Coordinates of C-alpha atoms in Angstrom, one line a residue:
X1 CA 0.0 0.0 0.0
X2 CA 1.1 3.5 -0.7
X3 CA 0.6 6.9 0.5
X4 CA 1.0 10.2 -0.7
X5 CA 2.6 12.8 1.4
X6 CA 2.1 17.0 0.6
X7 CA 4.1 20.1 2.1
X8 CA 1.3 22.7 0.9
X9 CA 1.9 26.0 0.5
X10 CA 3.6 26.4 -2.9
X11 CA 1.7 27.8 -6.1
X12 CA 2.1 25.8 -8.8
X13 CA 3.9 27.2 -11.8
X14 CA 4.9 26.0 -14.7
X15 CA 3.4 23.6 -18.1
X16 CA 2.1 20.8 -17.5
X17 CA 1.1 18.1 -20.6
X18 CA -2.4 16.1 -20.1
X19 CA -2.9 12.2 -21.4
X20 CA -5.8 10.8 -23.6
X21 CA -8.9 10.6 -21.7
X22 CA -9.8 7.9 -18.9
X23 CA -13.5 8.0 -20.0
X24 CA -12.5 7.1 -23.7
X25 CA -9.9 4.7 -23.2
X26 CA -12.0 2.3 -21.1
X27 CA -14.6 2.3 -23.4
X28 CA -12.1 2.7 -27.2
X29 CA -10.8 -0.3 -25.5
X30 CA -14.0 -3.0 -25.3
X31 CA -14.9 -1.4 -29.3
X32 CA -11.5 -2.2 -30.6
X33 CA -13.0 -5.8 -30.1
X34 CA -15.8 -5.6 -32.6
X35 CA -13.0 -5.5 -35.3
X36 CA -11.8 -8.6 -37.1
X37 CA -8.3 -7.1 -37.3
X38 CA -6.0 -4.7 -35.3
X39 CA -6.6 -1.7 -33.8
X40 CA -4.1 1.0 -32.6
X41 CA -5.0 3.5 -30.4
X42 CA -2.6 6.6 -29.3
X43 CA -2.4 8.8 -26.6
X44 CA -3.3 6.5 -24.2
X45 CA -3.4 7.0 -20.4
X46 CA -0.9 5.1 -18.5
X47 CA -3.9 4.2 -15.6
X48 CA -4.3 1.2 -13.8
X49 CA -8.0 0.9 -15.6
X50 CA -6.6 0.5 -19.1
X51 CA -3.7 -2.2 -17.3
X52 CA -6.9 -4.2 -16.2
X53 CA -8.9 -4.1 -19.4
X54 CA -5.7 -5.3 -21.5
X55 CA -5.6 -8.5 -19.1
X56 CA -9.2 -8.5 -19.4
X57 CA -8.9 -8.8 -23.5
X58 CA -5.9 -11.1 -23.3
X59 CA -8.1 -13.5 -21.5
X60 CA -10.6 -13.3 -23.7
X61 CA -8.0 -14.0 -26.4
X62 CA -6.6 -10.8 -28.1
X63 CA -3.1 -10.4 -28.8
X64 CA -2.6 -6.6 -26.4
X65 CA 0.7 -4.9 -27.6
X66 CA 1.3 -2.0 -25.5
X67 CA 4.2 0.2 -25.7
X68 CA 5.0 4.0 -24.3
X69 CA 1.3 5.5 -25.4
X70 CA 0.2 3.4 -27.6
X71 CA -1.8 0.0 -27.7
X72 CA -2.5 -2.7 -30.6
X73 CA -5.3 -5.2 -30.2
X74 CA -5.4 -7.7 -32.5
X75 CA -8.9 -9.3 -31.4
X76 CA -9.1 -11.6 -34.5
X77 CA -8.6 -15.0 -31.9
X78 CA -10.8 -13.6 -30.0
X79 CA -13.4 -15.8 -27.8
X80 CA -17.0 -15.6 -26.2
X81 CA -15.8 -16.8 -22.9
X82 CA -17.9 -15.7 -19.4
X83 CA -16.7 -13.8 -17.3
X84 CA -18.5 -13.2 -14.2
X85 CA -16.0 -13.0 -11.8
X86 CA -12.1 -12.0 -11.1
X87 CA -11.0 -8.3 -13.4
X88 CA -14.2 -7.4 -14.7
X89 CA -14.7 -6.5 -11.2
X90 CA -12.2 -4.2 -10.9
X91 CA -13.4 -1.8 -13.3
X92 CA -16.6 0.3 -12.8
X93 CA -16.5 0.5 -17.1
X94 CA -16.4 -2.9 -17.5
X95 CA -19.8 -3.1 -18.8
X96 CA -19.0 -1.8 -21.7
X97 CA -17.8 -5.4 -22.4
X98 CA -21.5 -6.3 -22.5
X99 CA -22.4 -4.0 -26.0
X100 CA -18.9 -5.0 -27.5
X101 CA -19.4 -9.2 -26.9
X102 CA -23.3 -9.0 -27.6
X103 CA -22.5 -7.4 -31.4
X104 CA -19.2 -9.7 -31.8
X105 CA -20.8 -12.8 -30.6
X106 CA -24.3 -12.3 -29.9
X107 CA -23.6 -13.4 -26.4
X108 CA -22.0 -12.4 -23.2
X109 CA -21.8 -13.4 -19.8
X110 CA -20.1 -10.3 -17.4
X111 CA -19.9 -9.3 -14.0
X112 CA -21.7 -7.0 -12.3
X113 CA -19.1 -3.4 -12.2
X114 CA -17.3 -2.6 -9.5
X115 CA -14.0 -0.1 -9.3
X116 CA -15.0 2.9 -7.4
X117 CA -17.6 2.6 -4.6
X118 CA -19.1 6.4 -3.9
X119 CA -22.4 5.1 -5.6
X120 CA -23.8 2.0 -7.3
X121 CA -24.3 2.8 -11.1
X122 CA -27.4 1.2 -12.2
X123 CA -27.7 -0.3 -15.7
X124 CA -31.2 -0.4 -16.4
X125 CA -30.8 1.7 -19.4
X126 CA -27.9 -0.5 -20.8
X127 CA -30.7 -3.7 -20.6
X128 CA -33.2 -1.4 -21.9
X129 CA -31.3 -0.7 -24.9
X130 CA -30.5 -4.8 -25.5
X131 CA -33.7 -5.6 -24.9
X132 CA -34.4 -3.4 -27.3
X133 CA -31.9 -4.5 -29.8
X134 CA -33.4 -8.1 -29.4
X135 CA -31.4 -9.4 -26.5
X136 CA -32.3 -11.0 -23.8
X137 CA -30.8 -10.2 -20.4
X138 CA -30.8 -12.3 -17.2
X139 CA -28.9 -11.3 -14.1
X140 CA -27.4 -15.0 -12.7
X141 CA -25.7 -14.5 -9.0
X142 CA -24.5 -11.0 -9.5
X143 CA -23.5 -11.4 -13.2
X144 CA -25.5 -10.1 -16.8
X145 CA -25.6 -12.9 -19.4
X146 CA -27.2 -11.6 -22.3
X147 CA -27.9 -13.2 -25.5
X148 CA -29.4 -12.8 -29.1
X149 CA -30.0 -15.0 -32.1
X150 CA -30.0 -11.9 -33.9
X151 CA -29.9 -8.4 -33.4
X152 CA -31.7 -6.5 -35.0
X153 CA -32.0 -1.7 -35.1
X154 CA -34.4 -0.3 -33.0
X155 CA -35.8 3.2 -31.6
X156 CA -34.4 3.1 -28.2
X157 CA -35.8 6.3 -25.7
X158 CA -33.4 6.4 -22.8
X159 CA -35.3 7.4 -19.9
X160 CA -32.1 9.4 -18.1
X161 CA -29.1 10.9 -19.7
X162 CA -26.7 8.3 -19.8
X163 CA -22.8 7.9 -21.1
X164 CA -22.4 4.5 -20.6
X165 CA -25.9 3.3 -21.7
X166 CA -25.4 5.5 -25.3
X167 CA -22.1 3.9 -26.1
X168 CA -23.2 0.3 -24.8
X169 CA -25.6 0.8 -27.1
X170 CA -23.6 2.1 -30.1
X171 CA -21.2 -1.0 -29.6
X172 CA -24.1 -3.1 -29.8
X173 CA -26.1 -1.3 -32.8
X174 CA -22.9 -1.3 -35.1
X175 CA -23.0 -4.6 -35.7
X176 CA -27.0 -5.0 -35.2
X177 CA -28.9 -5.8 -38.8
X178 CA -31.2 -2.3 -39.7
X179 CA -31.4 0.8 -38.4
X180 CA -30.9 2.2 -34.7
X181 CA -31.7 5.6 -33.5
X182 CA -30.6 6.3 -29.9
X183 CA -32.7 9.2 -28.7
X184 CA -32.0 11.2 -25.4
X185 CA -28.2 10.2 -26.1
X186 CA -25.6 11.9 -23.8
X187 CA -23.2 14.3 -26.0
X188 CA -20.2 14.1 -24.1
X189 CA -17.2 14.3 -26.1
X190 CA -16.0 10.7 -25.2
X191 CA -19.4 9.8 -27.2
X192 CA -18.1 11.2 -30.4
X193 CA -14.1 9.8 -29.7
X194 CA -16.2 6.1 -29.3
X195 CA -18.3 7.3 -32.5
X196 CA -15.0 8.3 -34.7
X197 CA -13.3 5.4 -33.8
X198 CA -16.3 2.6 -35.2
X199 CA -16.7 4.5 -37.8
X200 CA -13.0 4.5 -38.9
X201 CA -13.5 0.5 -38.3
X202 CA -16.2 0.9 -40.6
X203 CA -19.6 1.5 -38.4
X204 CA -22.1 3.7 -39.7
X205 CA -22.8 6.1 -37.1
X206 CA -23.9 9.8 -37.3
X207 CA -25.1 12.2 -35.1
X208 CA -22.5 11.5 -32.4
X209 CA -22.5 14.6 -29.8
X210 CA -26.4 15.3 -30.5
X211 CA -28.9 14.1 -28.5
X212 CA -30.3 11.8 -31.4
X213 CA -27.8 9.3 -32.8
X214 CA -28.3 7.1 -35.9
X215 CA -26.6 3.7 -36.7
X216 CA -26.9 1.9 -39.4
X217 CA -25.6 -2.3 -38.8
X218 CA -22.7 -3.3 -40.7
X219 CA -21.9 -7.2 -41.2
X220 CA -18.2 -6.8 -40.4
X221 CA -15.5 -4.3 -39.1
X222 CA -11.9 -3.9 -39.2
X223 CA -9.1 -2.6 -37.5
X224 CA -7.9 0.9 -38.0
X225 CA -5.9 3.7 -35.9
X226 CA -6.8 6.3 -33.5
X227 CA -5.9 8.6 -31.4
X228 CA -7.7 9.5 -27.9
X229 CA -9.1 12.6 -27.2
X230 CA -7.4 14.6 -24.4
X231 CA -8.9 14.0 -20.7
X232 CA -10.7 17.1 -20.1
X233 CA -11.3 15.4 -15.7
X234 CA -7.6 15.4 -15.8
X235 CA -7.3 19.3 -17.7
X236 CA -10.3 20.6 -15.1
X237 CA -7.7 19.2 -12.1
X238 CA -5.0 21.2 -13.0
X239 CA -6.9 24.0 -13.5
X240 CA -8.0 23.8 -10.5
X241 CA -5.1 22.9 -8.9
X242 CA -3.5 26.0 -10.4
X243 CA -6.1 28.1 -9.0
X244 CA -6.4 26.6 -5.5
X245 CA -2.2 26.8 -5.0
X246 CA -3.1 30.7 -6.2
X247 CA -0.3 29.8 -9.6
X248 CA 0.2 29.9 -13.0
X249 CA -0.4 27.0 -15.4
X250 CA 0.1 26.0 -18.4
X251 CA -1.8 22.9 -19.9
X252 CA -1.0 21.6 -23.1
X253 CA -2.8 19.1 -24.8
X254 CA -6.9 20.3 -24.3
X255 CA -9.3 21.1 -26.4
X256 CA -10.5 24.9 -24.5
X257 CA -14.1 24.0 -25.6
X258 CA -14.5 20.6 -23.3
X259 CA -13.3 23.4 -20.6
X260 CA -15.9 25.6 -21.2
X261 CA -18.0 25.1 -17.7
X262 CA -15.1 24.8 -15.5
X263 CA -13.6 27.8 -17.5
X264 CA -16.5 30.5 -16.5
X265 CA -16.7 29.0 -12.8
X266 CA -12.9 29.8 -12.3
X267 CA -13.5 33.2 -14.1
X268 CA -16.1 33.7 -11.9
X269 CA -14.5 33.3 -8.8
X270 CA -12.1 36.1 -9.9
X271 CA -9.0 33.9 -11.2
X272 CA -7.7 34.4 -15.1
X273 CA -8.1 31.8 -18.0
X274 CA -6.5 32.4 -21.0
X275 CA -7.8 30.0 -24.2
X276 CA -4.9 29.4 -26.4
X277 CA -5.1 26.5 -29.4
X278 CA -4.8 23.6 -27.4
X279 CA -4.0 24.9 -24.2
X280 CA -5.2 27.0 -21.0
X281 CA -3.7 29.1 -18.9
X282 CA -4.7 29.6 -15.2
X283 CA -2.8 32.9 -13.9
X284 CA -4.2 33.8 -10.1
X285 CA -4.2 36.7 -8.4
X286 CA -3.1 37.7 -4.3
X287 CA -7.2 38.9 -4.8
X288 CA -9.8 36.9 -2.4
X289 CA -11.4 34.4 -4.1
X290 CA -15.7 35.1 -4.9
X291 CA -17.8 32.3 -3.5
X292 CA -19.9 30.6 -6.5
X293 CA -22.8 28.3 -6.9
X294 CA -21.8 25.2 -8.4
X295 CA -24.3 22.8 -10.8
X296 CA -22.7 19.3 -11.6
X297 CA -24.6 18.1 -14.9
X298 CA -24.7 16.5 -17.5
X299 CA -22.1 17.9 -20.4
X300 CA -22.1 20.5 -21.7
X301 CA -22.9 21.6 -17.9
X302 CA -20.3 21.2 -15.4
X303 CA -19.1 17.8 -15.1
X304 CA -20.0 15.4 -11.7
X305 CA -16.3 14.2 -12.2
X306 CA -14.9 17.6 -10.8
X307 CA -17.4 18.3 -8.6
X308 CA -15.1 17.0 -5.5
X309 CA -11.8 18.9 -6.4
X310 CA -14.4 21.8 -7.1
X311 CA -15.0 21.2 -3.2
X312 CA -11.5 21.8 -2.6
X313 CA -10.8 25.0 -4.3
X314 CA -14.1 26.8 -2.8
X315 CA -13.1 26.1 0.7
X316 CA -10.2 28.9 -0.9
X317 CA -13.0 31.2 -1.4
X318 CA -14.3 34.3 0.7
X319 CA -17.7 33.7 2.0
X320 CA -20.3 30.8 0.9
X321 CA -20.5 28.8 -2.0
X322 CA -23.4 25.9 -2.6
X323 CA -21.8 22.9 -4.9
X324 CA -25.0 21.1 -6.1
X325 CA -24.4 17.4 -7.9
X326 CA -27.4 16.6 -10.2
X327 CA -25.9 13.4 -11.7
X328 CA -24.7 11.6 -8.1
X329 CA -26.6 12.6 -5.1
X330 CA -24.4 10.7 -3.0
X331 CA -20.9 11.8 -4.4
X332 CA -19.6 13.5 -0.9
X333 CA -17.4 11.1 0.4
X334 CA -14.9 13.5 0.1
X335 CA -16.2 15.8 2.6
X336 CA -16.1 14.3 5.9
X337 CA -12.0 13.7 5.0
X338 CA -11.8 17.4 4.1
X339 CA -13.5 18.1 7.4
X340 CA -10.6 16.9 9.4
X341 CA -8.8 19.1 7.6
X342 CA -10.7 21.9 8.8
X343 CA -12.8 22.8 6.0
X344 CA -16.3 23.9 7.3
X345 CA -19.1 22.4 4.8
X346 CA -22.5 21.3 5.4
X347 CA -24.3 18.8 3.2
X348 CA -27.9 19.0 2.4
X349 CA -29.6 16.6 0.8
X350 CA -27.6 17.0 -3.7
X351 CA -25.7 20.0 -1.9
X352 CA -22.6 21.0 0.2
X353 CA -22.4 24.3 1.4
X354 CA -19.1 25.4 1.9
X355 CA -17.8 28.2 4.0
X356 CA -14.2 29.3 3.1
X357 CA -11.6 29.4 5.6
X358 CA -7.7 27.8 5.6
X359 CA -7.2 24.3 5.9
X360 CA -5.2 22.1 8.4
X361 CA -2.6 19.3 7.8
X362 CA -4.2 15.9 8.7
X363 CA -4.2 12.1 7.6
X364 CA -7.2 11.7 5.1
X365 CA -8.3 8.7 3.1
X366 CA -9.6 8.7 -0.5
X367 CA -12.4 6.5 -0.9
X368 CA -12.5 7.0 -4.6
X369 CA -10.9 8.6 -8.1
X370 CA -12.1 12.5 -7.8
X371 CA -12.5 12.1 -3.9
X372 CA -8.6 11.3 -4.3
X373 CA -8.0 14.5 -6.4
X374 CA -10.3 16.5 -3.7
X375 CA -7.4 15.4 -1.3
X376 CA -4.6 16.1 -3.1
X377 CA -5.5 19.9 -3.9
X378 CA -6.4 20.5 -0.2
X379 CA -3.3 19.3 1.2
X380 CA -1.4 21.4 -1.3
X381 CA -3.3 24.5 -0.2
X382 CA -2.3 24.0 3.0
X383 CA 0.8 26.4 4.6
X384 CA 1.7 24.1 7.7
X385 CA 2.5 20.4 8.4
X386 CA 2.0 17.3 5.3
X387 CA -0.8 15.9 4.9
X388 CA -1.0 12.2 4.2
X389 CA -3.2 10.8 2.0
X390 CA -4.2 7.3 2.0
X391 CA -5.8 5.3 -1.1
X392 CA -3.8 6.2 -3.6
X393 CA -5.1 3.1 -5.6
X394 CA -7.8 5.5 -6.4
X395 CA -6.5 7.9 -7.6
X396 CA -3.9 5.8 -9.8
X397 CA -7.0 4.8 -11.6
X398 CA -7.2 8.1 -13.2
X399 CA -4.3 10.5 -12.9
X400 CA -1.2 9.1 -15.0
X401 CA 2.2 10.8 -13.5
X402 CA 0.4 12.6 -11.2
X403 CA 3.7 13.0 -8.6
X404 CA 6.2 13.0 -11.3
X405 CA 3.7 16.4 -12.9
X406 CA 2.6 18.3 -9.3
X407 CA 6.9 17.8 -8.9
X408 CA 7.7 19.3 -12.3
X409 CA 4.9 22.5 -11.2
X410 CA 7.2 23.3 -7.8
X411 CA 5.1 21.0 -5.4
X412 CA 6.4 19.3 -2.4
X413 CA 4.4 16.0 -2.7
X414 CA 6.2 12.4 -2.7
X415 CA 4.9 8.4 -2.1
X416 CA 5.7 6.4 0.8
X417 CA 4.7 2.5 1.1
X418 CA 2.6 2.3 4.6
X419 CA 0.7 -0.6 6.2
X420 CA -3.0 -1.6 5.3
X421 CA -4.1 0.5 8.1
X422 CA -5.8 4.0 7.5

C-alpha cells in the first residue's frame, strides 16, 4: 500500500502536458473488439483501468501490444468466454464489455461493475437498450448474461441521460442488422471519440455529440488507428489545482471547448483563464477568491467528475458557495475527510455548502478517483504540516504521473509504502 505525502503551500507554476482521456480509453478499449483485425489507439493514459482491461482482452484471447502511449489489439482469436467474476470487477467500465461481446458474438456473460464505490451505477438503461436490440438479459448471482439470435435496429428512448448506456448501445447497434436511433443520447465528447473510432472500423454512425444518434448495422468491421481525445477530468484538475495553489499553469494538450463550464466558474471566482489552441492558462491573483454556486450536470454543464476537487478549491473562497451534484446525489465522500482538515461544509440533501476558511494538515483517506483528487489539492493549499493521504489506488485509476507532474509544477508532494491500516 502506498501513501502520498504533501508540504502545501507552494503555487504551482509551470506547463504541465495532459494524457488521452480515462472515460474514452475504457470504453475505445472494449470497441476495438468488434474489429476482425488490429486496432491502434494513441495517446493513451498510462492508468491502472486500461492495465486491467488489456488483461481482461488477453483473457478473452486478443493479442494486447502496449508500448509507451500506444496500444495494438489484435482481437481476431478472440473468444466468447464468461466472465462473471475476477478483473471485470475491478473496473466500474467494465460493462461496456457487454455491447462489445453481444455485437461480436451475440452473447456475453459479465460481471456485475465494480471499481469505485461512492455510488452504485445502475444499468437499467444499458438492458433497456439490449432488450431493445433483441437481446435477452438475465442477471445470474450477481453477473448479466445476455444473449441474441440476432440483433436486429431499433428506436431506443433512454429514460435518463446516460454515457455508458449511449455507447453500450452504439457498440451493440454497429454490428445489429437495420437501423438504430438512440434518442435522449448523452453528448459528451467521449461519445463522439467512441463514435470516430467505429466509424474508422467501418460503423455507420452519425449524429454523435447530439442528442439523437443514428446507426446503421454493418456485417463486419476492421481494424484501423486512433488517437484518444485529451482527458478534459484530468485538464479541469489542473486548473484547478493551479487556482487553489493561487499559480500559474500551463496545460498543453486540451481542447479549450471541453473546458468551457469549469472555465467560466474559475473566471467567476475572480481567477484568469486564457484560451490558447490547445491549451489553457490559469494565472491567479493575491485577490480573495468570490464564493460561486456550483451545478454538476450532465455535459455540456459542469461535469460530476470535478465536482469534489471543485470542493476543494471553494473552501479557498471568501464567504459561501453551494456545490449542487445533479448526476450523483451521493458523491460526498470527500467531505467528511476534508473536514478533518478543517474545512467547514454542510451537506444538504444534492448539496454542500461550503464556508471558506484555511485548511489544516491531517491524515485523510480517499475512498474514490475524484475524492482522491479533492485530497490532493487541499493538502497542497495547505501552509503548515504534510498531509497524508491514503488510497492512492484510487487515484492511480485516473491520474497518470500525477507525482512526477505536481513535482515538475514546484510542489512538495512524494509516495511512501505504509501498512493496510488508514
Amino acid at each position: 500500500m502506498e501513501k502520498l505525502m504533501i508540504r502545501g503551500g507552494r503555487p504551482l507554476h509551470g506547463v504541465v502536458q495532459i494524457s488521452g482521456a480515462k472515460n474514452s480509453a475504457v470504453a475505445l478499449i472494449p470497441a476495438a473488439i468488434l474489429a476482425e483485425s488490429a486496432v491502434t489507439l494513441d495517446n493513451l493514459p498510462a492508468i491502472s483501468d486500461v492495465a486491467v482491461y488489456s488483461d481482461i482482452l488477453r483473457d478473452l484471447g486478443a493479442v494486447v501490444e502496449r508500448k509507451d502511449d500506444i496500444i495494438r489489439i489484435d482481437p481476431s482469436e478472440l473468444k466468447s468466454v464468461p466472465m462473471p467474476n475476477g478483473k471485470v470487477k475491478m473496473l466500474r467500465a467494465s460493462y461496456y464489455l457487454m455491447g462489445a461481446m453481444l455485437g461480436r458474438f451475440g452473447e456475453a456473460v459479465i460481471g456485475l461493475p465494480g471499481g469505485c464505490n461512492f455510488e452504485p451505477r445502475p444499468i437499467d438503461q444499458h438492458i433497456k437498450g439490449f432488450e431493445a436490440l433483441g437481446a435477452t438479459v438475465v442477471n445470474e448471482h450477481g453477473a448479466m448474461r445476455i444473449t441474441a439470435k440476432e440483433l436486429r435496429g431499433a428506436k431506443i428512448f433512454l429514460d435518463i441521460v446516460s454515457v455508458g448506456a449511449t455507447i453500450n448501445i452504439m457498440l451493440a447497434a454497429s454490428r445489429a442488422k437495420g437501423s438504430t436511433i438512440i434518442e435522449n443520447a448523452a453528448k459528451e465528447p467521449e461519445i463522439i471519440d467512441v463514435a470516430t473510432l467505429l466509424n474508422a472500423m467501418g460503423a455507420r454512425i452519425k449524429g454523435a455529440g447530439t442528442e439523437t444518434i443514428r446507426i446503421e448495422g454493418v456485417d463486419q468491421m476492421h481494424g484501423c488507428r486512433h488517437s484518444i481525445i485529451p482527458d478534459r477530468i484530468q485538464v479541469g484538475t489542473y486548473m484547478i489545482m493551479a487556482a487553489a495553489t493561487r499559480g500559474d499553469v500551463t496545460v498543453e494538450g486540451v481542447i479549450p471547448k471541453h473546458m468551457e463550464a469549469v472555465t467560466a466558474k474559475l473566471r467567476e471566482m475572480g481567477a484568469t483563464v486564457e484560451e490558447l489552441d490547445d491549451a489553457v492558462r490559469i494565472i491567479s491573483s493575491d485577490e480573495p477568491y468570490h464564493p460561486v454556486d456550483v451545478k454538476a450536470l450532465v455535459y455540456p454543464g459542469f461535469a460530476t467528475d470535478l465536482q469534489s476537487p471543485m470542493t476543494s478549491l471553494l473552501t479557498q473562497a471568501n464567504g459561501v458557495s453551494v456545490l449542487s451534484d445533479y448526476i450523483y446525489g451521493n458523491r460526498f465522500k470527500h467531505v467528511p475527510e476534508l473536514a478533518l482538515m478543517g474545512a467547514n461544509i454542510r451537506l444538504e440533501g444534492r448539496s454542500a455548502i461550503i464556508e471558506g476558511g484555511p485548511l489544516s494538515s491531517a491524515k485523510v483517506h480517499a475512498t474514490d478517483l475524484r475524492a482522491g483528487a479533492a485530497l490532493v489539492i487541499a493538502g497542497l493549499t495547505v501552509k503548515d504540516g504534510i498531509t497524508e493521504v491514503t488510497g492512492v489506488e484510487y487515484i492511480d485509476r485516473g491520474y497518470d504521473n500525477l507525482v512526477e507532474n505536481l513535482r515538475r509544477l514546484g510542489a512538495d508532494i512524494w509516495r511512501e509504502t505504509t501498512s493496510d491500516d488508514k
